[in-house]
Amino acid sequence: MKSDSRGMLSGAQEASIPGGRVAKTRQSLISSSMVGSTNRGRVLQSLFDFGPTSRAELARLAGVNRATISGIVQPMIDDALLVEIDAIPANSGGGKPAKPLWFSPEAKPICGVLLMPNAVHSCLVSLEGIILAEDRMVLPSGAGPVDKIVDVIIECVTRTLAKAERPPLGIGVAVGGMVDTDRGSIVAVNLAPALDGYPLAEKLRQHFTMHALLDHHPRALLVGDRWFGKGRGVRQFAVVYTGEVLGGAFYFDGHLYRGAAGAGGELGHTFVQLDGEVCLCGRRGCWDTIATLGWLRRQASKIGLPDAAMLDSAKLVDLAARDVDGAERLLDLYARNVAVGIANLQQTVAPNLFVLHGDVVRGGDRLIEAIGDHVRRMVPSRPGGEIELIAGDSGDQAALLGAAGLVLSDLLQFAV
């Protein structure tokens, strides 16, 4: 085990585990060179959680004196990352009005990218979470060749970066497929097999000569919720996405759970029916097979609902509201199918708060409440175990913000 001159661990520890193998564990201490970036990240994290905040309040939250906070934030003001905004009026006891710190409009933006099997959507995001510019392009056939697909991705990002007034901090990509976060490569995209195994992060780094990384689409949704949305300031919650596919992500005790090489969160391929339908992954009974748009449209066709091939949650709720025969029963069954996977998650890791994204959000309060009712019937009641389901985003915005948040989390040493 190596140590630097100050005795702090400078590398990963090695520990013996059964079978004679050696496992590398996380270092328990950080080097002195990392203290500054870690403290900057924690100050910025407080701003994301609490909004514009004065130095005095930041000092109180961190349990340090104001001079320490000033030493951390002043370089960020000098670098146009932060700015002091209009003062908060002094309280009745008098004193100098406090000037809150907030993100500077001159701060560098981040490029967020959403890569789905049929399209690429890119944008510039401010540190306040405002989308400043967007581009979207349809991708060539997912069957290949891969170079044509990558060329369109690069063209879309190039068009977006051209709109930036300052060089972006980096590029974050949310991928609608399995991702190896250690290597920055795509493992598999079921509807676009040409991308399987492609080292997209390295390609973007080389082409644009800037920091680039990628992650699984549902995890990017969670990061977007953590920094800019419904998960802001929450210590523990889960995200569930439904649409053509199904996925999810977990945030526990202030940390995003990725699993080894980013393998965690493939919720769509957890089993809910041992002898169920064959999934796109080749196995039977995955949650994907009963709680996605494909299942919903097949069932709608079987019972003769109008425009079954184009049905989504919003249209199904409308049909049920108009008492179209079979619509109410299908709506309840769809809600139950979504709920069964959420109930399994609650029984396993108990996040209590679930932020729903994608198609079910289009179903509005009626569908989300129906899902919640089924979940609560499936999960035994316990003190402190109140389950809350809330609507996130039905479109791409949360994923784009989350893709940008990946860059922030990595560059600024945020606790994600």
PDB file of C-alpha atoms in Angstrom, residues 128-238:
ATOM      1  CA  GLU A 128     -28.880  26.931 -13.253  1.00  0.00           C
ATOM      2  CA  GLY A 129     -30.389  24.079 -15.225  1.00  0.00           C
ATOM      3  CA  ILE A 130     -31.698  26.210 -18.091  1.00  0.00           C
ATOM      4  CA  ILE A 131     -31.539  24.732 -21.592  1.00  0.00           C
ATOM      5  CA  LEU A 132     -29.960  27.431 -23.755  1.00  0.00           C
ATOM      6  CA  ALA A 133     -29.953  25.761 -27.188  1.00  0.00           C
ATOM      7  CA  GLU A 134     -31.073  22.447 -28.693  1.00  0.00           C
ATOM      8  CA  ASP A 135     -30.633  20.278 -31.763  1.00  0.00           C
ATOM      9  CA  ARG A 136     -32.217  16.971 -32.702  1.00  0.00           C
ATOM     10  CA  MET A 137     -31.449  14.584 -35.553  1.00  0.00           C
ATOM     11  CA  VAL A 138     -32.884  11.267 -36.697  1.00  0.00           C
ATOM     12  CA  LEU A 139     -30.353   8.434 -36.692  1.00  0.00           C
ATOM     13  CA  PRO A 140     -29.752   5.986 -39.552  1.00  0.00           C
ATOM     14  CA  SER A 141     -30.829   2.371 -39.142  1.00  0.00           C
ATOM     15  CA  GLY A 142     -29.623   0.861 -35.882  1.00  0.00           C
ATOM     16  CA  ALA A 143     -28.545  -2.205 -37.824  1.00  0.00           C
ATOM     17  CA  GLY A 144     -25.520  -0.284 -39.086  1.00  0.00           C
ATOM     18  CA  PRO A 145     -22.997   0.533 -40.288  1.00  0.00           C
ATOM     19  CA  VAL A 146     -21.946   2.162 -37.031  1.00  0.00           C
ATOM     20  CA  ASP A 147     -19.846   4.914 -38.659  1.00  0.00           C
ATOM     21  CA  LYS A 148     -22.933   6.488 -40.210  1.00  0.00           C
ATOM     22  CA  ILE A 149     -24.690   6.530 -36.844  1.00  0.00           C
ATOM     23  CA  VAL A 150     -21.691   8.079 -35.090  1.00  0.00           C
ATOM     24  CA  ASP A 151     -21.314  10.691 -37.847  1.00  0.00           C
ATOM     25  CA  VAL A 152     -24.869  11.901 -37.179  1.00  0.00           C
ATOM     26  CA  ILE A 153     -24.226  12.016 -33.414  1.00  0.00           C
ATOM     27  CA  ILE A 154     -21.113  14.128 -33.994  1.00  0.00           C
ATOM     28  CA  GLU A 155     -22.940  16.404 -36.433  1.00  0.00           C
ATOM     29  CA  CYS A 156     -25.747  17.007 -33.933  1.00  0.00           C
ATOM     30  CA  VAL A 157     -23.306  17.809 -31.116  1.00  0.00           C
ATOM     31  CA  THR A 158     -21.246  20.033 -33.445  1.00  0.00           C
ATOM     32  CA  ARG A 159     -24.307  22.084 -34.324  1.00  0.00           C
ATOM     33  CA  THR A 160     -25.087  22.535 -30.634  1.00  0.00           C
ATOM     34  CA  LEU A 161     -21.549  23.450 -29.599  1.00  0.00           C
ATOM     35  CA  ALA A 162     -21.448  26.081 -32.349  1.00  0.00           C
ATOM     36  CA  LYS A 163     -24.144  27.982 -30.426  1.00  0.00           C
ATOM     37  CA  ALA A 164     -22.064  28.203 -27.236  1.00  0.00           C
ATOM     38  CA  GLU A 165     -20.724  31.664 -26.360  1.00  0.00           C
ATOM     39  CA  ARG A 166     -18.051  30.092 -24.136  1.00  0.00           C
ATOM     40  CA  PRO A 167     -16.248  26.729 -24.375  1.00  0.00           C
ATOM     41  CA  PRO A 168     -18.436  24.166 -22.581  1.00  0.00           C
ATOM     42  CA  LEU A 169     -17.245  22.307 -19.501  1.00  0.00           C
ATOM     43  CA  GLY A 170     -17.748  19.009 -21.291  1.00  0.00           C
ATOM     44  CA  ILE A 171     -20.180  16.609 -22.931  1.00  0.00           C
ATOM     45  CA  GLY A 172     -22.444  14.234 -21.020  1.00  0.00           C
ATOM     46  CA  VAL A 173     -24.396  11.526 -22.844  1.00  0.00           C
ATOM     47  CA  ALA A 174     -27.468   9.667 -21.615  1.00  0.00           C
ATOM     48  CA  VAL A 175     -27.773   6.391 -23.533  1.00  0.00           C
ATOM     49  CA  GLY A 176     -30.988   4.439 -24.009  1.00  0.00           C
ATOM     50  CA  GLY A 177     -29.197   1.139 -23.504  1.00  0.00           C
ATOM     51  CA  MET A 178     -26.696  -0.713 -21.330  1.00  0.00           C
ATOM     52  CA  VAL A 179     -23.514   1.245 -20.594  1.00  0.00           C
ATOM     53  CA  ASP A 180     -20.092   0.358 -19.212  1.00  0.00           C
ATOM     54  CA  THR A 181     -19.374   3.494 -17.186  1.00  0.00           C
ATOM     55  CA  ASP A 182     -15.813   2.396 -16.385  1.00  0.00           C
ATOM     56  CA  ARG A 183     -14.841   2.253 -20.060  1.00  0.00           C
ATOM     57  CA  GLY A 184     -17.205   4.927 -21.354  1.00  0.00           C
ATOM     58  CA  SER A 185     -18.623   2.504 -23.887  1.00  0.00           C
ATOM     59  CA  ILE A 186     -22.038   1.252 -24.921  1.00  0.00           C
ATOM     60  CA  VAL A 187     -22.635  -2.398 -23.997  1.00  0.00           C
ATOM     61  CA  ALA A 188     -25.885  -2.945 -25.887  1.00  0.00           C
ATOM     62  CA  VAL A 189     -28.804  -1.019 -27.361  1.00  0.00           C
ATOM     63  CA  ASN A 190     -31.512  -3.555 -28.160  1.00  0.00           C
ATOM     64  CA  LEU A 191     -33.017  -1.532 -31.017  1.00  0.00           C
ATOM     65  CA  ALA A 192     -29.652  -0.372 -32.410  1.00  0.00           C
ATOM     66  CA  PRO A 193     -27.230  -3.320 -32.298  1.00  0.00           C
ATOM     67  CA  ALA A 194     -24.648  -1.518 -34.467  1.00  0.00           C
ATOM     68  CA  LEU A 195     -23.748   0.556 -31.389  1.00  0.00           C
ATOM     69  CA  ASP A 196     -23.074  -2.489 -29.190  1.00  0.00           C
ATOM     70  CA  GLY A 197     -19.598  -2.237 -27.697  1.00  0.00           C
ATOM     71  CA  TYR A 198     -18.870   1.175 -29.207  1.00  0.00           C
ATOM     72  CA  PRO A 199     -16.443   3.426 -27.187  1.00  0.00           C
ATOM     73  CA  LEU A 200     -18.523   6.577 -27.628  1.00  0.00           C
ATOM     74  CA  ALA A 201     -16.999   8.630 -24.795  1.00  0.00           C
ATOM     75  CA  GLU A 202     -13.480   8.238 -26.191  1.00  0.00           C
ATOM     76  CA  LYS A 203     -14.693   9.096 -29.698  1.00  0.00           C
ATOM     77  CA  LEU A 204     -16.281  12.321 -28.454  1.00  0.00           C
ATOM     78  CA  ARG A 205     -13.222  13.215 -26.373  1.00  0.00           C
ATOM     79  CA  GLN A 206     -10.944  12.797 -29.371  1.00  0.00           C
ATOM     80  CA  HIS A 207     -13.185  14.616 -31.826  1.00  0.00           C
ATOM     81  CA  PHE A 208     -14.101  17.608 -29.650  1.00  0.00           C
ATOM     82  CA  THR A 209     -10.991  17.647 -27.435  1.00  0.00           C
ATOM     83  CA  MET A 210     -13.041  18.087 -24.281  1.00  0.00           C
ATOM     84  CA  HIS A 211     -14.196  16.042 -21.317  1.00  0.00           C
ATOM     85  CA  ALA A 212     -16.896  13.500 -22.271  1.00  0.00           C
ATOM     86  CA  LEU A 213     -18.639  10.691 -20.448  1.00  0.00           C
ATOM     87  CA  LEU A 214     -21.787   8.636 -20.755  1.00  0.00           C
ATOM     88  CA  ASP A 215     -24.234   6.780 -18.557  1.00  0.00           C
ATOM     89  CA  HIS A 216     -27.442   4.797 -18.675  1.00  0.00           C
ATOM     90  CA  HIS A 217     -30.518   6.890 -19.573  1.00  0.00           C
ATOM     91  CA  PRO A 218     -32.451   6.248 -16.310  1.00  0.00           C
ATOM     92  CA  ARG A 219     -29.387   7.149 -14.236  1.00  0.00           C
ATOM     93  CA  ALA A 220     -29.095  10.393 -16.160  1.00  0.00           C
ATOM     94  CA  LEU A 221     -32.762  11.052 -15.373  1.00  0.00           C
ATOM     95  CA  LEU A 222     -31.956  10.576 -11.705  1.00  0.00           C
ATOM     96  CA  VAL A 223     -28.990  12.955 -11.883  1.00  0.00           C
ATOM     97  CA  GLY A 224     -31.252  15.525 -13.556  1.00  0.00           C
ATOM     98  CA  ASP A 225     -33.784  15.116 -10.769  1.00  0.00           C
ATOM     99  CA  ARG A 226     -31.032  15.297  -8.146  1.00  0.00           C
ATOM    100  CA  TRP A 227     -29.562  18.603  -9.307  1.00  0.00           C
ATOM    101  CA  PHE A 228     -32.421  20.336 -11.090  1.00  0.00           C
ATOM    102  CA  GLY A 229     -35.716  18.557 -10.326  1.00  0.00           C
ATOM    103  CA  LYS A 230     -37.900  16.640  -7.891  1.00  0.00           C
ATOM    104  CA  GLY A 231     -34.985  14.938  -6.118  1.00  0.00           C
ATOM    105  CA  ARG A 232     -33.214  18.163  -5.158  1.00  0.00           C
ATOM    106  CA  GLY A 233     -32.097  17.927  -1.532  1.00  0.00           C
ATOM    107  CA  VAL A 234     -33.542  14.406  -1.106  1.00  0.00           C
ATOM    108  CA  ARG A 235     -31.209  11.810   0.428  1.00  0.00           C
ATOM    109  CA  GLN A 236     -32.918   8.707  -0.937  1.00  0.00           C
ATOM    110  CA  PHE A 237     -35.189   8.127  -3.940  1.00  0.00           C
ATOM    111  CA  ALA A 238     -35.617   6.067  -7.091  1.00  0.00           C
TER     112      ALA A 238
END
